[in-house]
Amino acid sequence: MPTSLLRAFWLSLFIGFTFSFAQAAGKPRKSKKDQVVTISTTQGDIRLVLFDETPLHKANFLKLAESGAYNGTTFHRIIPGFMVQGGDLNSKDDEPSNDGAGREDEKRIPAEIRPELTHKRGAVAAARTADVVNPQRMSSATQFYIVQNPQGTPHLNGQYTVFGQVISGQDVVDKIAQQPAAERNRPVTDIKMTVKVEKLKKKKITELYGYQY
């Protein structure tokens, strides 16, 4: 092969390799594993996964769960045919009137509202204050709700950040929603939770729970 052609060959090979490497570097490899969050209650266990498309909410929830911050909190608001809400750190104390109020120094999370993440049955979303005081629709740093309605709650789409999905134990969500409630939809008997996180291969999660990535 003539020297000029040989040089051109090696140059094109080098450029092609460099381009491929740059492409790979620009697109981080997707992990083959994911975290399964288990919320244990007296009514049973609820398992869920959190979405990579909402990284701020996912990281925040996992940090709280892994630190034990959620342990001892309750589902303080239940509305059958709608949703169950929990996670307020105030619900750990013996004063029921402050459940759902949140802490004064609590930081909020910027909204990560995405049109493809909707309020279908079992959706996990972040609670927040009303638009009149929170026009950016920033989320509570701790409180979340799980959609219980079999038809979902599509009227909430685009208004709250959906950041996860129940993959097992939706029947437990139904049981919680059906518990006797008093003023402000607060359960008469505390429904406390403990939360743990387990990292599994996505393939294993699909095998165990039928969840498709």
PDB file of C-alpha atoms in Angstrom:
ATOM      1  CA  MET A   1       0.000   0.000   0.000  1.00  0.00           C
ATOM      2  CA  PRO A   2       1.449   3.438  -0.922  1.00  0.00           C
ATOM      3  CA  THR A   3       2.644   5.531   2.025  1.00  0.00           C
ATOM      4  CA  SER A   4       0.038   8.246   1.399  1.00  0.00           C
ATOM      5  CA  LEU A   5      -2.819   5.715   1.431  1.00  0.00           C
ATOM      6  CA  LEU A   6      -1.430   4.054   4.548  1.00  0.00           C
ATOM      7  CA  ARG A   7      -1.308   7.386   6.357  1.00  0.00           C
ATOM      8  CA  ALA A   8      -4.895   8.154   5.308  1.00  0.00           C
ATOM      9  CA  PHE A   9      -6.024   4.746   6.563  1.00  0.00           C
ATOM     10  CA  TRP A  10      -4.463   5.188   9.988  1.00  0.00           C
ATOM     11  CA  LEU A  11      -5.766   8.742  10.231  1.00  0.00           C
ATOM     12  CA  SER A  12      -9.352   7.677   9.478  1.00  0.00           C
ATOM     13  CA  LEU A  13      -9.031   4.815  11.974  1.00  0.00           C
ATOM     14  CA  PHE A  14      -7.783   7.199  14.648  1.00  0.00           C
ATOM     15  CA  ILE A  15     -10.576   9.721  13.980  1.00  0.00           C
ATOM     16  CA  GLY A  16     -13.210   6.972  14.086  1.00  0.00           C
ATOM     17  CA  PHE A  17     -11.883   5.634  17.398  1.00  0.00           C
ATOM     18  CA  THR A  18     -11.723   9.123  18.908  1.00  0.00           C
ATOM     19  CA  PHE A  19     -15.310   9.878  17.823  1.00  0.00           C
ATOM     20  CA  SER A  20     -16.605   6.602  19.246  1.00  0.00           C
ATOM     21  CA  PHE A  21     -14.799   7.219  22.527  1.00  0.00           C
ATOM     22  CA  ALA A  22     -16.213  10.738  22.767  1.00  0.00           C
ATOM     23  CA  GLN A  23     -19.719   9.395  22.164  1.00  0.00           C
ATOM     24  CA  ALA A  24     -19.311   6.796  24.889  1.00  0.00           C
ATOM     25  CA  ALA A  25     -17.910   9.394  27.298  1.00  0.00           C
ATOM     26  CA  GLY A  26     -20.846  11.710  26.627  1.00  0.00           C
ATOM     27  CA  LYS A  27     -23.422   9.035  27.433  1.00  0.00           C
ATOM     28  CA  PRO A  28     -22.950   7.502  30.875  1.00  0.00           C
ATOM     29  CA  ARG A  29     -23.639   3.803  30.930  1.00  0.00           C
ATOM     30  CA  LYS A  30     -26.953   2.847  32.485  1.00  0.00           C
ATOM     31  CA  SER A  31     -26.616   0.790  35.612  1.00  0.00           C
ATOM     32  CA  LYS A  32     -27.778  -2.807  35.479  1.00  0.00           C
ATOM     33  CA  LYS A  33     -28.941  -2.474  39.079  1.00  0.00           C
ATOM     34  CA  ASP A  34     -31.602  -0.429  40.853  1.00  0.00           C
ATOM     35  CA  GLN A  35     -32.812   0.198  44.393  1.00  0.00           C
ATOM     36  CA  VAL A  36     -36.000  -1.427  45.654  1.00  0.00           C
ATOM     37  CA  VAL A  37     -37.559   0.512  48.523  1.00  0.00           C
ATOM     38  CA  THR A  38     -39.659  -1.512  50.981  1.00  0.00           C
ATOM     39  CA  ILE A  39     -42.133   0.323  53.205  1.00  0.00           C
ATOM     40  CA  SER A  40     -43.235  -1.998  56.006  1.00  0.00           C
ATOM     41  CA  THR A  41     -46.468  -1.317  57.896  1.00  0.00           C
ATOM     42  CA  THR A  42     -48.901  -3.228  60.111  1.00  0.00           C
ATOM     43  CA  GLN A  43     -51.008  -3.760  56.986  1.00  0.00           C
ATOM     44  CA  GLY A  44     -48.129  -5.327  55.040  1.00  0.00           C
ATOM     45  CA  ASP A  45     -45.202  -4.344  52.816  1.00  0.00           C
ATOM     46  CA  ILE A  46     -45.176  -1.937  49.887  1.00  0.00           C
ATOM     47  CA  ARG A  47     -42.282  -2.130  47.437  1.00  0.00           C
ATOM     48  CA  LEU A  48     -41.424   0.584  44.957  1.00  0.00           C
ATOM     49  CA  VAL A  49     -38.757   1.781  42.561  1.00  0.00           C
ATOM     50  CA  LEU A  50     -37.728   5.385  41.949  1.00  0.00           C
ATOM     51  CA  PHE A  51     -37.215   6.993  38.557  1.00  0.00           C
ATOM     52  CA  ASP A  52     -33.837   8.042  37.147  1.00  0.00           C
ATOM     53  CA  GLU A  53     -35.726  10.764  35.245  1.00  0.00           C
ATOM     54  CA  THR A  54     -36.267  12.582  38.577  1.00  0.00           C
ATOM     55  CA  PRO A  55     -32.720  12.444  40.011  1.00  0.00           C
ATOM     56  CA  LEU A  56     -33.168  15.067  42.735  1.00  0.00           C
ATOM     57  CA  HIS A  57     -36.234  13.353  44.189  1.00  0.00           C
ATOM     58  CA  LYS A  58     -34.712   9.898  43.862  1.00  0.00           C
ATOM     59  CA  ALA A  59     -31.496  10.854  45.628  1.00  0.00           C
ATOM     60  CA  ASN A  60     -33.368  12.695  48.375  1.00  0.00           C
ATOM     61  CA  PHE A  61     -35.785   9.832  49.070  1.00  0.00           C
ATOM     62  CA  LEU A  62     -33.000   7.234  49.112  1.00  0.00           C
ATOM     63  CA  LYS A  63     -30.942   9.364  51.506  1.00  0.00           C
ATOM     64  CA  LEU A  64     -33.875   9.638  53.917  1.00  0.00           C
ATOM     65  CA  ALA A  65     -34.714   5.951  53.639  1.00  0.00           C
ATOM     66  CA  GLU A  66     -31.146   4.717  54.082  1.00  0.00           C
ATOM     67  CA  SER A  67     -30.515   7.027  57.047  1.00  0.00           C
ATOM     68  CA  GLY A  68     -33.595   5.716  58.885  1.00  0.00           C
ATOM     69  CA  ALA A  69     -35.269   9.132  58.870  1.00  0.00           C
ATOM     70  CA  TYR A  70     -38.592   7.650  57.732  1.00  0.00           C
ATOM     71  CA  ASN A  71     -38.674   4.954  60.409  1.00  0.00           C
ATOM     72  CA  GLY A  72     -41.455   5.751  62.878  1.00  0.00           C
ATOM     73  CA  THR A  73     -43.262   8.207  60.601  1.00  0.00           C
ATOM     74  CA  THR A  74     -46.855   7.456  59.656  1.00  0.00           C
ATOM     75  CA  PHE A  75     -49.332   7.562  56.816  1.00  0.00           C
ATOM     76  CA  HIS A  76     -51.083  10.571  58.326  1.00  0.00           C
ATOM     77  CA  ARG A  77     -53.627  11.248  55.562  1.00  0.00           C
ATOM     78  CA  ILE A  78     -55.724   8.611  53.831  1.00  0.00           C
ATOM     79  CA  ILE A  79     -58.542   9.132  51.330  1.00  0.00           C
ATOM     80  CA  PRO A  80     -60.083   5.981  49.824  1.00  0.00           C
ATOM     81  CA  GLY A  81     -60.495   6.242  46.077  1.00  0.00           C
ATOM     82  CA  PHE A  82     -57.710   8.804  45.968  1.00  0.00           C
ATOM     83  CA  MET A  83     -54.365   8.336  47.741  1.00  0.00           C
ATOM     84  CA  VAL A  84     -52.442   7.730  50.986  1.00  0.00           C
ATOM     85  CA  GLN A  85     -49.899  10.282  52.204  1.00  0.00           C
ATOM     86  CA  GLY A  86     -47.030   9.975  54.665  1.00  0.00           C
ATOM     87  CA  GLY A  87     -43.421  10.727  55.475  1.00  0.00           C
ATOM     88  CA  ASP A  88     -43.814  13.862  57.596  1.00  0.00           C
ATOM     89  CA  LEU A  89     -41.142  13.787  60.301  1.00  0.00           C
ATOM     90  CA  ASN A  90     -43.609  15.536  62.630  1.00  0.00           C
ATOM     91  CA  SER A  91     -45.666  12.340  62.721  1.00  0.00           C
ATOM     92  CA  LYS A  92     -42.996  10.723  64.903  1.00  0.00           C
ATOM     93  CA  ASP A  93     -44.040  12.796  67.914  1.00  0.00           C
ATOM     94  CA  ASP A  94     -47.096  12.452  70.148  1.00  0.00           C
ATOM     95  CA  GLU A  95     -48.846  15.567  68.806  1.00  0.00           C
ATOM     96  CA  PRO A  96     -51.245  14.559  65.995  1.00  0.00           C
ATOM     97  CA  SER A  97     -52.256  18.142  65.178  1.00  0.00           C
ATOM     98  CA  ASN A  98     -48.924  18.913  63.484  1.00  0.00           C
ATOM     99  CA  ASP A  99     -48.921  15.858  61.215  1.00  0.00           C
ATOM    100  CA  GLY A 100     -48.643  17.034  57.624  1.00  0.00           C
ATOM    101  CA  ALA A 101     -47.478  20.529  58.563  1.00  0.00           C
ATOM    102  CA  GLY A 102     -43.821  19.775  57.898  1.00  0.00           C
ATOM    103  CA  ARG A 103     -40.850  21.282  59.670  1.00  0.00           C
ATOM    104  CA  GLU A 104     -40.300  25.048  59.505  1.00  0.00           C
ATOM    105  CA  ASP A 105     -36.652  24.621  58.482  1.00  0.00           C
ATOM    106  CA  GLU A 106     -37.416  21.942  55.905  1.00  0.00           C
ATOM    107  CA  LYS A 107     -35.787  22.508  52.532  1.00  0.00           C
ATOM    108  CA  ARG A 108     -37.797  22.022  49.356  1.00  0.00           C
ATOM    109  CA  ILE A 109     -36.853  20.163  46.196  1.00  0.00           C
ATOM    110  CA  PRO A 110     -37.110  21.817  42.766  1.00  0.00           C
ATOM    111  CA  ALA A 111     -39.956  20.397  40.703  1.00  0.00           C
ATOM    112  CA  GLU A 112     -39.085  17.592  38.280  1.00  0.00           C
ATOM    113  CA  ILE A 113     -42.490  17.333  36.603  1.00  0.00           C
ATOM    114  CA  ARG A 114     -42.271  15.257  33.427  1.00  0.00           C
ATOM    115  CA  PRO A 115     -45.210  14.605  31.070  1.00  0.00           C
ATOM    116  CA  GLU A 116     -44.394  10.911  30.669  1.00  0.00           C
ATOM    117  CA  LEU A 117     -44.530  10.287  34.440  1.00  0.00           C
ATOM    118  CA  THR A 118     -48.218  10.296  35.259  1.00  0.00           C
ATOM    119  CA  HIS A 119     -50.477   9.719  38.257  1.00  0.00           C
ATOM    120  CA  LYS A 120     -51.470   6.164  37.420  1.00  0.00           C
ATOM    121  CA  ARG A 121     -52.408   3.630  40.091  1.00  0.00           C
ATOM    122  CA  GLY A 122     -49.425   3.069  42.378  1.00  0.00           C
ATOM    123  CA  ALA A 123     -47.587   6.227  41.326  1.00  0.00           C
ATOM    124  CA  VAL A 124     -45.402   7.723  44.050  1.00  0.00           C
ATOM    125  CA  ALA A 125     -45.351  11.520  44.064  1.00  0.00           C
ATOM    126  CA  ALA A 126     -44.087  14.351  46.235  1.00  0.00           C
ATOM    127  CA  ALA A 127     -46.492  16.418  48.302  1.00  0.00           C
ATOM    128  CA  ARG A 128     -46.156  20.197  48.226  1.00  0.00           C
ATOM    129  CA  THR A 129     -47.762  23.446  49.308  1.00  0.00           C
ATOM    130  CA  ALA A 130     -50.328  25.205  47.110  1.00  0.00           C
ATOM    131  CA  ASP A 131     -49.496  27.265  44.017  1.00  0.00           C
ATOM    132  CA  VAL A 132     -50.486  30.497  45.725  1.00  0.00           C
ATOM    133  CA  VAL A 133     -47.447  30.234  48.035  1.00  0.00           C
ATOM    134  CA  ASN A 134     -45.389  27.924  45.838  1.00  0.00           C
ATOM    135  CA  PRO A 135     -45.773  28.896  42.161  1.00  0.00           C
ATOM    136  CA  GLN A 136     -42.625  26.940  41.240  1.00  0.00           C
ATOM    137  CA  ARG A 137     -44.362  23.787  42.533  1.00  0.00           C
ATOM    138  CA  MET A 138     -41.355  22.798  44.593  1.00  0.00           C
ATOM    139  CA  SER A 139     -41.761  19.555  46.519  1.00  0.00           C
ATOM    140  CA  SER A 140     -41.715  18.746  50.209  1.00  0.00           C
ATOM    141  CA  ALA A 141     -38.375  17.233  51.150  1.00  0.00           C
ATOM    142  CA  THR A 142     -40.020  14.358  53.031  1.00  0.00           C
ATOM    143  CA  GLN A 143     -43.758  13.971  52.383  1.00  0.00           C
ATOM    144  CA  PHE A 144     -44.966  11.731  49.597  1.00  0.00           C
ATOM    145  CA  TYR A 145     -48.201  10.115  48.499  1.00  0.00           C
ATOM    146  CA  ILE A 146     -49.163   6.932  46.669  1.00  0.00           C
ATOM    147  CA  VAL A 147     -52.061   6.909  44.222  1.00  0.00           C
ATOM    148  CA  GLN A 148     -54.675   4.395  45.381  1.00  0.00           C
ATOM    149  CA  ASN A 149     -57.434   5.007  42.834  1.00  0.00           C
ATOM    150  CA  PRO A 150     -57.580   2.113  40.311  1.00  0.00           C
ATOM    151  CA  GLN A 151     -58.167   4.671  37.527  1.00  0.00           C
ATOM    152  CA  GLY A 152     -55.336   6.874  38.714  1.00  0.00           C
ATOM    153  CA  THR A 153     -55.642  10.584  39.451  1.00  0.00           C
ATOM    154  CA  PRO A 154     -54.960  12.224  36.064  1.00  0.00           C
ATOM    155  CA  HIS A 155     -56.195  15.626  37.258  1.00  0.00           C
ATOM    156  CA  LEU A 156     -52.910  15.905  39.194  1.00  0.00           C
ATOM    157  CA  ASN A 157     -50.725  15.357  36.126  1.00  0.00           C
ATOM    158  CA  GLY A 158     -48.396  18.267  35.482  1.00  0.00           C
ATOM    159  CA  GLN A 159     -48.927  19.682  38.971  1.00  0.00           C
ATOM    160  CA  TYR A 160     -46.896  17.406  41.240  1.00  0.00           C
ATOM    161  CA  THR A 161     -43.637  15.536  40.714  1.00  0.00           C
ATOM    162  CA  VAL A 162     -44.166  11.807  40.184  1.00  0.00           C
ATOM    163  CA  PHE A 163     -40.878  10.110  41.057  1.00  0.00           C
ATOM    164  CA  GLY A 164     -41.607   6.414  41.639  1.00  0.00           C
ATOM    165  CA  GLN A 165     -43.942   3.463  41.176  1.00  0.00           C
ATOM    166  CA  VAL A 166     -45.254   0.699  43.414  1.00  0.00           C
ATOM    167  CA  ILE A 167     -44.118  -2.674  42.066  1.00  0.00           C
ATOM    168  CA  SER A 168     -45.552  -4.860  44.845  1.00  0.00           C
ATOM    169  CA  GLY A 169     -48.057  -4.334  47.649  1.00  0.00           C
ATOM    170  CA  GLN A 170     -50.645  -2.138  45.970  1.00  0.00           C
ATOM    171  CA  ASP A 171     -53.190  -4.234  47.891  1.00  0.00           C
ATOM    172  CA  VAL A 172     -51.532  -2.946  51.064  1.00  0.00           C
ATOM    173  CA  VAL A 173     -52.042   0.623  49.838  1.00  0.00           C
ATOM    174  CA  ASP A 174     -55.732  -0.277  49.400  1.00  0.00           C
ATOM    175  CA  LYS A 175     -55.914  -1.619  52.970  1.00  0.00           C
ATOM    176  CA  ILE A 176     -54.303   1.512  54.366  1.00  0.00           C
ATOM    177  CA  ALA A 177     -56.745   3.726  52.460  1.00  0.00           C
ATOM    178  CA  GLN A 178     -59.684   1.807  53.935  1.00  0.00           C
ATOM    179  CA  GLN A 179     -58.680   2.251  57.587  1.00  0.00           C
ATOM    180  CA  PRO A 180     -61.025   4.276  59.822  1.00  0.00           C
ATOM    181  CA  ALA A 181     -60.149   7.961  59.677  1.00  0.00           C
ATOM    182  CA  ALA A 182     -61.041  11.001  61.766  1.00  0.00           C
ATOM    183  CA  GLU A 183     -60.562  14.729  61.323  1.00  0.00           C
ATOM    184  CA  ARG A 184     -58.307  15.860  58.433  1.00  0.00           C
ATOM    185  CA  ASN A 185     -58.467  12.306  57.034  1.00  0.00           C
ATOM    186  CA  ARG A 186     -56.032  11.161  59.699  1.00  0.00           C
ATOM    187  CA  PRO A 187     -56.210   7.450  60.584  1.00  0.00           C
ATOM    188  CA  VAL A 188     -57.731   6.757  63.984  1.00  0.00           C
ATOM    189  CA  THR A 189     -54.909   4.285  64.656  1.00  0.00           C
ATOM    190  CA  ASP A 190     -51.376   5.313  63.698  1.00  0.00           C
ATOM    191  CA  ILE A 191     -50.070   3.512  60.609  1.00  0.00           C
ATOM    192  CA  LYS A 192     -46.343   3.652  61.239  1.00  0.00           C
ATOM    193  CA  MET A 193     -43.732   2.698  58.686  1.00  0.00           C
ATOM    194  CA  THR A 194     -40.187   1.431  58.554  1.00  0.00           C
ATOM    195  CA  VAL A 195     -38.296   1.825  55.306  1.00  0.00           C
ATOM    196  CA  LYS A 196     -35.349  -0.097  53.909  1.00  0.00           C
ATOM    197  CA  VAL A 197     -33.471  -0.057  50.615  1.00  0.00           C
ATOM    198  CA  GLU A 198     -32.087  -3.054  48.740  1.00  0.00           C
ATOM    199  CA  LYS A 199     -30.020  -2.925  45.561  1.00  0.00           C
ATOM    200  CA  LEU A 200     -30.846  -5.628  43.029  1.00  0.00           C
ATOM    201  CA  LYS A 201     -30.170  -6.368  39.390  1.00  0.00           C
ATOM    202  CA  LYS A 202     -32.889  -4.914  37.183  1.00  0.00           C
ATOM    203  CA  LYS A 203     -33.347  -8.343  35.628  1.00  0.00           C
ATOM    204  CA  LYS A 204     -34.031  -9.766  39.103  1.00  0.00           C
ATOM    205  CA  ILE A 205     -36.523  -6.990  39.877  1.00  0.00           C
ATOM    206  CA  THR A 206     -38.411  -7.849  36.695  1.00  0.00           C
ATOM    207  CA  GLU A 207     -38.381 -11.548  37.592  1.00  0.00           C
ATOM    208  CA  LEU A 208     -39.623 -10.956  41.136  1.00  0.00           C
ATOM    209  CA  TYR A 209     -42.158  -8.182  40.584  1.00  0.00           C
ATOM    210  CA  GLY A 210     -42.876  -8.038  36.846  1.00  0.00           C
ATOM    211  CA  TYR A 211     -41.698  -4.445  36.587  1.00  0.00           C
ATOM    212  CA  GLN A 212     -40.440  -3.582  33.106  1.00  0.00           C
ATOM    213  CA  TYR A 213     -37.644  -1.073  32.618  1.00  0.00           C
TER     214      TYR A 213
END
